[in-house]
Amino acid sequence: MQIVLKFVKHGSPDSPVARFQAESCTACVPVTTPSFNADNPRETVVALRVPRRRSLELAFDGPRQTVRRVILSGGDVPFRSGPHGVVVQLPPVAADAITAAEVATHIVEPGMVLRFEHADPARRAGAYATGPFPDRQRRAANMLEFAQREVVRRLGLGEEVERDGLGRIQIMGFDTNAPHGHADAPPHVHMHLRWPGDTGTQIGHYYIGPDGLLIENIVGVKGLDAPQRRFGRGETFTTIASDGRALYSHRITTQGWLEIARPGGAACLIKPDGGAGFDAGVRVLCGDEPATRIAVTDDLRGVLTVLTGPLTEVFRYDPDTGASLSPSIVPAPPPSVFVAETEPEPRFVPRTDPRTPY
């Protein structure tokens, strides 16, 4: 099995804080695939191949006091001081666990999940390791992700997907730290319907230009031997559900804006708010309803703020992993509170003629 461990640093040491000691597990092999290993001011990332379903204690060289946490997948694993660094207690791994380097917050709603990536320049890697950091494109992606979430709500798409067992709508942006080799370039956003079983999922890549506007949509299909398709400005791409229905469509307008619609039905337009690009904020216009302004701010320290019209939402997250720290489930009422599953039948129905006795 392939695993990725993230050693979160105390402070910002300018060198790796963990180097695998091969003698601690002779059956384990370092992974040398580019971008699976990393070192930056925030963390040291180490990739290994390990035996399947074995409880292992893996030793790593490095100054113990510089390791604050050890992350596997999306959570912490225990570690202790060793002779030359730290010893990590690895649980039995039954499948590849390679996502530890990701830093994204997931917001889950009926039929939909929004994956918000935190673009930390201190973690830049892969296609974004050098050169100008894509600040403007990432801000545009932030706005577009939450604008698409608003459209999913307005058009009732999530509820339909949930009710009919069609899978899940996934809204995403792009990573700037190349976790587990995911280059994720050029900058783009997604909104695709993940089919049950994945095969057949149509994944669009809505590419964002240096001006913060959309350029084109490149679509691929998971698990099928089908060529990619390109949809330029003014062309409509329709997402097909697993039962064959046309669920929704995307169209990049000639101005580089985005229209999302139910085929032959209601439509919403996402356009920049004020400035030329989406990076300054967006407005969502659905039918004859007043436009709704959306603005997103990520402080990279654990607070994501989303303005939707007059509403302010605050999502708190773990800055080491992106994991949500905000409550997402309403606590259950006490047992003494009775909630009827259906509306009770009336005991009697008044007659239309008031003179007739009941």
Short mmCIF file of C-alpha atoms in Angstrom, two decimals:
data_model
loop_
_atom_site.label_atom_id
_atom_site.label_comp_id
_atom_site.label_asym_id
_atom_site.label_seq_id
_atom_site.Cartn_x
_atom_site.Cartn_y
_atom_site.Cartn_z
CA MET A 1 0.00 0.00 0.00
CA GLN A 2 1.14 3.55 -0.69
CA ILE A 3 0.88 6.11 2.10
CA VAL A 4 1.76 9.77 2.58
CA LEU A 5 2.65 11.17 6.02
CA LYS A 6 2.69 14.89 6.73
CA PHE A 7 4.95 16.08 9.55
CA VAL A 8 3.64 19.48 10.64
CA LYS A 9 6.45 21.75 11.81
CA HIS A 10 6.91 23.83 14.93
CA GLY A 11 7.80 27.24 13.55
CA SER A 12 9.22 27.36 10.02
CA PRO A 13 12.44 25.32 9.86
CA ASP A 14 14.09 25.64 6.47
CA SER A 15 15.00 21.94 6.25
CA PRO A 16 13.11 18.60 6.46
CA VAL A 17 12.12 17.51 9.97
CA ALA A 18 11.66 13.81 9.12
CA ARG A 19 13.76 11.34 7.11
CA PHE A 20 12.65 7.70 7.01
CA GLN A 21 14.88 5.21 8.84
CA ALA A 22 14.81 2.14 6.59
CA GLU A 23 15.93 -0.20 9.38
CA SER A 24 12.69 0.47 11.27
CA CYS A 25 10.75 -1.32 8.51
CA THR A 26 12.77 -3.32 6.00
CA ALA A 27 9.57 -4.17 4.09
CA CYS A 28 8.81 -0.47 3.56
CA VAL A 29 10.08 1.34 0.47
CA PRO A 30 10.37 5.11 -0.07
CA VAL A 31 8.29 6.48 -2.96
CA THR A 32 10.29 8.67 -5.31
CA THR A 33 7.47 9.83 -7.59
CA PRO A 34 7.80 13.60 -8.14
CA SER A 35 5.68 15.77 -5.81
CA PHE A 36 4.72 12.87 -3.52
CA ASN A 37 7.45 14.10 -1.16
CA ALA A 38 7.77 17.74 -0.19
CA ASP A 39 9.31 20.15 2.26
CA ASN A 40 8.21 23.72 2.89
CA PRO A 41 8.00 26.10 5.86
CA ARG A 42 4.77 24.43 7.00
CA GLU A 43 5.53 20.70 6.76
CA THR A 44 7.66 17.80 5.59
CA VAL A 45 5.78 15.26 3.46
CA VAL A 46 7.08 11.68 3.15
CA ALA A 47 5.66 8.96 0.85
CA LEU A 48 6.22 5.25 1.46
CA ARG A 49 5.07 1.84 0.27
CA VAL A 50 4.13 -0.28 3.28
CA PRO A 51 2.79 -3.83 3.82
CA ARG A 52 -0.99 -4.13 3.73
CA ARG A 53 -2.87 -4.33 7.04
CA ARG A 54 0.13 -4.37 9.37
CA SER A 55 0.53 -2.41 12.59
CA LEU A 56 3.91 -0.75 12.18
CA GLU A 57 6.12 1.64 14.10
CA LEU A 58 8.12 3.71 11.66
CA ALA A 59 11.16 5.71 12.77
CA PHE A 60 12.20 9.02 11.24
CA ASP A 61 15.37 11.04 11.76
CA GLY A 62 15.07 14.71 12.63
CA PRO A 63 14.88 17.10 15.58
CA ARG A 64 11.94 15.87 17.68
CA GLN A 65 11.01 19.32 18.97
CA THR A 66 10.27 20.55 15.43
CA VAL A 67 7.43 18.04 14.82
CA ARG A 68 4.05 19.26 16.05
CA ARG A 69 1.69 16.76 14.42
CA VAL A 70 1.78 13.76 12.08
CA ILE A 71 -1.09 13.51 9.59
CA LEU A 72 -2.24 10.45 7.63
CA SER A 73 -5.09 11.01 5.15
CA GLY A 74 -7.28 13.57 6.95
CA GLY A 75 -6.36 12.98 10.59
CA ASP A 76 -3.66 12.64 13.22
CA VAL A 77 -1.73 9.48 14.00
CA PRO A 78 0.17 9.03 17.30
CA PHE A 79 3.93 9.52 17.49
CA ARG A 80 6.57 9.65 20.19
CA SER A 81 10.20 10.63 20.59
CA GLY A 82 12.73 8.17 19.21
CA PRO A 83 16.51 7.80 19.48
CA HIS A 84 17.12 10.20 16.57
CA GLY A 85 13.75 11.83 15.93
CA VAL A 86 10.20 10.51 16.09
CA VAL A 87 8.50 7.12 15.89
CA VAL A 88 5.11 7.03 14.15
CA GLN A 89 2.50 4.42 15.05
CA LEU A 90 0.97 3.44 11.73
CA PRO A 91 -2.46 1.77 11.82
CA PRO A 92 -3.14 -1.23 9.55
CA VAL A 93 -3.60 0.27 6.06
CA ALA A 94 -6.00 -1.62 3.79
CA ALA A 95 -5.96 0.84 0.84
CA ASP A 96 -3.73 3.60 -0.46
CA ALA A 97 -3.76 6.64 1.85
CA ILE A 98 -2.09 9.45 -0.09
CA THR A 99 -4.11 12.62 0.61
CA ALA A 100 -2.30 13.95 3.70
CA ALA A 101 -0.70 16.85 1.81
CA GLU A 102 -4.06 18.23 0.68
CA VAL A 103 -5.28 21.37 2.44
CA ALA A 104 -8.96 21.76 1.59
CA THR A 105 -12.22 22.31 3.46
CA HIS A 106 -15.30 20.28 2.49
CA ILE A 107 -18.78 21.74 2.83
CA VAL A 108 -21.41 19.02 2.47
CA GLU A 109 -25.05 19.67 1.59
CA PRO A 110 -27.83 17.47 0.17
CA GLY A 111 -26.60 16.04 -3.13
CA MET A 112 -23.53 18.27 -3.18
CA VAL A 113 -20.06 18.75 -1.72
CA LEU A 114 -17.94 21.88 -2.14
CA ARG A 115 -14.18 21.35 -1.86
CA PHE A 116 -12.49 24.67 -1.03
CA GLU A 117 -8.70 24.64 -1.55
CA HIS A 118 -6.52 26.93 0.59
CA ALA A 119 -3.84 28.43 -1.64
CA ASP A 120 -0.94 29.05 0.75
CA PRO A 121 2.12 30.55 -1.03
CA ALA A 122 4.34 28.92 1.61
CA ARG A 123 3.25 25.51 0.27
CA ARG A 124 3.54 26.31 -3.45
CA ALA A 125 4.78 23.38 -5.52
CA GLY A 126 4.47 21.63 -8.88
CA ALA A 127 3.32 23.89 -11.70
CA TYR A 128 3.09 26.79 -9.22
CA ALA A 129 6.48 26.28 -7.55
CA THR A 130 8.07 29.24 -9.33
CA GLY A 131 7.02 32.36 -11.14
CA PRO A 132 4.09 34.61 -10.27
CA PHE A 133 1.73 32.98 -7.78
CA PRO A 134 -1.83 32.71 -9.25
CA ASP A 135 -3.42 34.99 -6.65
CA ARG A 136 -5.96 36.53 -9.00
CA GLN A 137 -7.05 33.21 -10.51
CA ARG A 138 -7.33 31.61 -7.07
CA ARG A 139 -9.51 34.47 -5.79
CA ALA A 140 -11.67 34.07 -8.90
CA ALA A 141 -11.97 30.33 -8.20
CA ASN A 142 -13.00 31.10 -4.60
CA MET A 143 -15.86 33.28 -5.82
CA LEU A 144 -16.92 30.87 -8.58
CA GLU A 145 -17.03 27.88 -6.22
CA PHE A 146 -19.49 29.56 -3.87
CA ALA A 147 -21.43 31.13 -6.74
CA GLN A 148 -21.97 27.66 -8.21
CA ARG A 149 -23.06 26.43 -4.78
CA GLU A 150 -25.67 29.21 -4.73
CA VAL A 151 -26.92 28.20 -8.19
CA VAL A 152 -27.17 24.54 -7.15
CA ARG A 153 -29.40 25.69 -4.30
CA ARG A 154 -31.49 28.06 -6.43
CA LEU A 155 -32.16 25.45 -9.13
CA GLY A 156 -32.82 22.63 -6.66
CA LEU A 157 -30.17 20.43 -8.23
CA GLY A 158 -28.75 19.00 -5.02
CA GLU A 159 -32.13 17.86 -3.72
CA GLU A 160 -32.90 16.18 -7.06
CA VAL A 161 -29.57 14.36 -7.11
CA GLU A 162 -30.04 13.21 -3.52
CA ARG A 163 -33.65 12.15 -3.98
CA ASP A 164 -33.06 10.19 -7.19
CA GLY A 165 -29.76 8.54 -6.18
CA LEU A 166 -27.81 10.11 -9.04
CA GLY A 167 -24.51 10.46 -7.14
CA ARG A 168 -23.23 13.81 -5.90
CA ILE A 169 -22.47 17.19 -7.42
CA GLN A 170 -18.87 18.14 -6.68
CA ILE A 171 -17.74 21.76 -6.81
CA MET A 172 -13.96 22.27 -6.74
CA GLY A 173 -11.18 24.70 -7.55
CA PHE A 174 -7.47 23.94 -7.95
CA ASP A 175 -4.57 23.03 -5.65
CA THR A 176 -1.38 25.10 -5.69
CA ASN A 177 0.81 22.67 -3.68
CA ALA A 178 0.71 19.62 -6.01
CA PRO A 179 -0.42 17.11 -3.33
CA HIS A 180 0.40 13.51 -4.32
CA GLY A 181 1.56 14.74 -7.72
CA HIS A 182 -1.68 16.53 -8.61
CA ALA A 183 -0.41 19.34 -10.83
CA ASP A 184 -3.89 20.95 -11.16
CA ALA A 185 -2.83 23.50 -13.75
CA PRO A 186 -3.66 25.85 -15.37
CA PRO A 187 -6.05 27.43 -12.83
CA HIS A 188 -9.67 26.24 -13.13
CA VAL A 189 -12.90 25.33 -11.35
CA HIS A 190 -15.19 22.30 -11.59
CA MET A 191 -18.84 21.46 -11.09
CA HIS A 192 -19.42 17.85 -12.06
CA LEU A 193 -21.90 15.14 -11.18
CA ARG A 194 -19.98 12.21 -9.69
CA TRP A 195 -21.89 9.15 -10.89
CA PRO A 196 -22.41 6.16 -8.59
CA GLY A 197 -19.38 3.96 -9.20
CA ASP A 198 -17.57 6.94 -10.84
CA THR A 199 -17.41 5.49 -14.37
CA GLY A 200 -19.27 7.82 -16.71
CA THR A 201 -18.64 10.96 -14.67
CA GLN A 202 -18.16 13.94 -17.00
CA ILE A 203 -15.55 16.29 -15.53
CA GLY A 204 -15.36 19.79 -16.92
CA HIS A 205 -12.37 22.07 -16.35
CA TYR A 206 -13.42 25.72 -16.55
CA TYR A 207 -10.08 27.46 -17.08
CA ILE A 208 -9.49 30.91 -15.61
CA GLY A 209 -7.33 33.46 -17.43
CA PRO A 210 -4.90 36.01 -15.96
CA ASP A 211 -7.73 38.57 -16.10
CA GLY A 212 -9.89 36.50 -13.74
CA LEU A 213 -12.41 35.52 -16.45
CA LEU A 214 -13.22 32.10 -17.93
CA ILE A 215 -11.55 31.01 -21.16
CA GLU A 216 -12.80 27.53 -22.09
CA ASN A 217 -14.10 24.23 -20.74
CA ILE A 218 -12.22 20.98 -21.37
CA VAL A 219 -14.32 17.89 -20.57
CA GLY A 220 -13.19 14.31 -19.96
CA VAL A 221 -15.20 11.22 -19.00
CA LYS A 222 -14.07 8.89 -16.20
CA GLY A 223 -13.51 5.22 -17.00
CA LEU A 224 -14.48 5.40 -20.67
CA ASP A 225 -12.27 5.45 -23.73
CA ALA A 226 -13.61 8.76 -24.93
CA PRO A 227 -11.58 11.74 -26.18
CA GLN A 228 -11.63 15.04 -24.36
CA ARG A 229 -13.97 17.68 -25.73
CA ARG A 230 -13.45 21.44 -25.79
CA PHE A 231 -16.24 23.97 -25.28
CA GLY A 232 -15.25 27.55 -26.06
CA ARG A 233 -17.01 30.76 -25.15
CA GLY A 234 -20.62 30.71 -26.27
CA GLU A 235 -20.82 26.89 -26.43
CA THR A 236 -23.03 24.85 -24.11
CA PHE A 237 -21.94 21.69 -22.27
CA THR A 238 -24.72 19.56 -20.76
CA THR A 239 -24.11 17.16 -17.86
CA ILE A 240 -25.90 13.82 -18.29
CA ALA A 241 -26.97 11.83 -15.23
CA SER A 242 -26.49 8.07 -14.89
CA ASP A 243 -30.15 7.47 -15.84
CA GLY A 244 -29.71 9.37 -19.10
CA ARG A 245 -31.45 12.62 -18.15
CA ALA A 246 -29.92 15.98 -19.03
CA LEU A 247 -29.49 17.42 -15.55
CA TYR A 248 -27.87 20.84 -16.04
CA SER A 249 -25.75 22.78 -18.50
CA HIS A 250 -22.81 25.19 -18.34
CA ARG A 251 -22.07 27.89 -20.88
CA ILE A 252 -19.15 30.29 -20.76
CA THR A 253 -20.50 33.49 -22.26
CA THR A 254 -18.70 35.55 -24.87
CA GLN A 255 -17.63 37.91 -22.05
CA GLY A 256 -16.06 35.05 -20.03
CA TRP A 257 -18.94 34.87 -17.54
CA LEU A 258 -20.77 31.63 -16.62
CA GLU A 259 -24.36 30.54 -17.17
CA ILE A 260 -25.77 27.42 -15.47
CA ALA A 261 -29.22 26.19 -16.48
CA ARG A 262 -31.67 23.35 -16.41
CA PRO A 263 -31.94 22.33 -20.07
CA GLY A 264 -35.01 24.09 -21.45
CA GLY A 265 -35.76 25.57 -18.02
CA ALA A 266 -34.55 27.97 -15.37
CA ALA A 267 -31.13 29.58 -15.75
CA CYS A 268 -28.70 31.55 -13.58
CA LEU A 269 -25.94 33.87 -14.72
CA ILE A 270 -22.73 34.34 -12.72
CA LYS A 271 -21.03 37.61 -13.63
CA PRO A 272 -18.23 39.69 -12.10
CA ASP A 273 -19.16 42.25 -9.50
CA GLY A 274 -17.85 45.62 -10.56
CA GLY A 275 -14.32 44.81 -11.75
CA ALA A 276 -13.37 43.06 -14.95
CA GLY A 277 -12.71 39.64 -13.37
CA PHE A 278 -14.36 37.28 -10.91
CA ASP A 279 -11.57 37.87 -8.38
CA ALA A 280 -13.27 41.02 -6.99
CA GLY A 281 -16.55 39.22 -6.28
CA VAL A 282 -19.50 37.91 -8.25
CA ARG A 283 -23.20 38.50 -8.75
CA VAL A 284 -25.68 35.68 -9.29
CA LEU A 285 -28.78 36.48 -11.36
CA CYS A 286 -31.55 33.86 -11.57
CA GLY A 287 -34.60 34.75 -13.65
CA ASP A 288 -36.35 37.89 -12.50
CA GLU A 289 -34.96 37.72 -8.95
CA PRO A 290 -32.69 40.54 -7.75
CA ALA A 291 -28.97 39.90 -8.21
CA THR A 292 -27.16 38.38 -5.21
CA ARG A 293 -23.60 39.49 -4.51
CA ILE A 294 -21.12 36.86 -3.30
CA ALA A 295 -17.67 37.61 -1.87
CA VAL A 296 -15.22 35.14 -0.29
CA THR A 297 -12.27 35.80 2.04
CA ASP A 298 -9.81 33.16 3.24
CA ASP A 299 -7.33 34.33 5.89
CA LEU A 300 -5.25 31.08 5.54
CA ARG A 301 -5.14 30.92 9.35
CA GLY A 302 -8.38 29.00 9.79
CA VAL A 303 -11.26 31.34 8.95
CA LEU A 304 -13.18 31.29 5.66
CA THR A 305 -15.81 34.03 5.34
CA VAL A 306 -18.53 33.99 2.69
CA LEU A 307 -20.88 36.91 2.03
CA THR A 308 -24.08 35.98 0.17
CA GLY A 309 -26.26 39.04 -0.18
CA PRO A 310 -26.97 40.22 3.39
CA LEU A 311 -25.82 36.92 4.93
CA THR A 312 -22.37 36.30 6.40
CA GLU A 313 -21.25 32.68 6.80
CA VAL A 314 -18.11 31.77 8.76
CA PHE A 315 -16.41 28.41 8.20
CA ARG A 316 -13.61 27.62 10.63
CA TYR A 317 -11.01 25.06 9.61
CA ASP A 318 -7.79 23.41 10.71
CA PRO A 319 -5.02 25.36 8.90
CA ASP A 320 -2.77 22.27 8.92
CA THR A 321 -5.24 20.06 7.04
CA GLY A 322 -8.20 22.17 5.95
CA ALA A 323 -10.58 19.94 7.95
CA SER A 324 -13.76 21.76 8.93
CA LEU A 325 -14.04 22.79 12.57
CA SER A 326 -17.49 24.36 12.26
CA PRO A 327 -20.52 22.37 13.40
CA SER A 328 -22.41 20.80 10.51
CA ILE A 329 -25.10 18.72 12.24
CA VAL A 330 -27.93 20.09 14.38
CA PRO A 331 -28.01 18.21 17.70
CA ALA A 332 -30.99 15.93 18.19
CA PRO A 333 -33.82 17.14 20.45
CA PRO A 334 -34.25 15.50 23.87
CA PRO A 335 -36.26 12.24 23.99
CA SER A 336 -39.29 13.97 25.52
CA VAL A 337 -39.76 16.07 22.38
CA PHE A 338 -42.14 14.26 20.03
CA VAL A 339 -41.80 15.01 16.33
CA ALA A 340 -44.44 13.47 14.09
CA GLU A 341 -43.08 11.88 10.91
CA THR A 342 -46.23 12.90 8.97
CA GLU A 343 -48.96 15.43 9.40
CA PRO A 344 -51.75 13.93 11.61
CA GLU A 345 -55.09 13.24 9.98
CA PRO A 346 -57.79 15.72 11.09
CA ARG A 347 -60.40 14.28 13.41
CA PHE A 348 -63.19 15.78 11.33
CA VAL A 349 -63.63 18.04 8.33
CA PRO A 350 -66.23 20.85 8.48
CA ARG A 351 -69.00 20.57 5.91
CA THR A 352 -69.39 23.34 3.38
CA ASP A 353 -72.97 23.95 4.56
CA PRO A 354 -72.74 25.55 8.04
CA ARG A 355 -76.33 24.49 8.79
CA THR A 356 -75.49 20.78 8.51
CA PRO A 357 -74.42 19.24 11.85
CA TYR A 358 -71.08 17.52 11.99
#
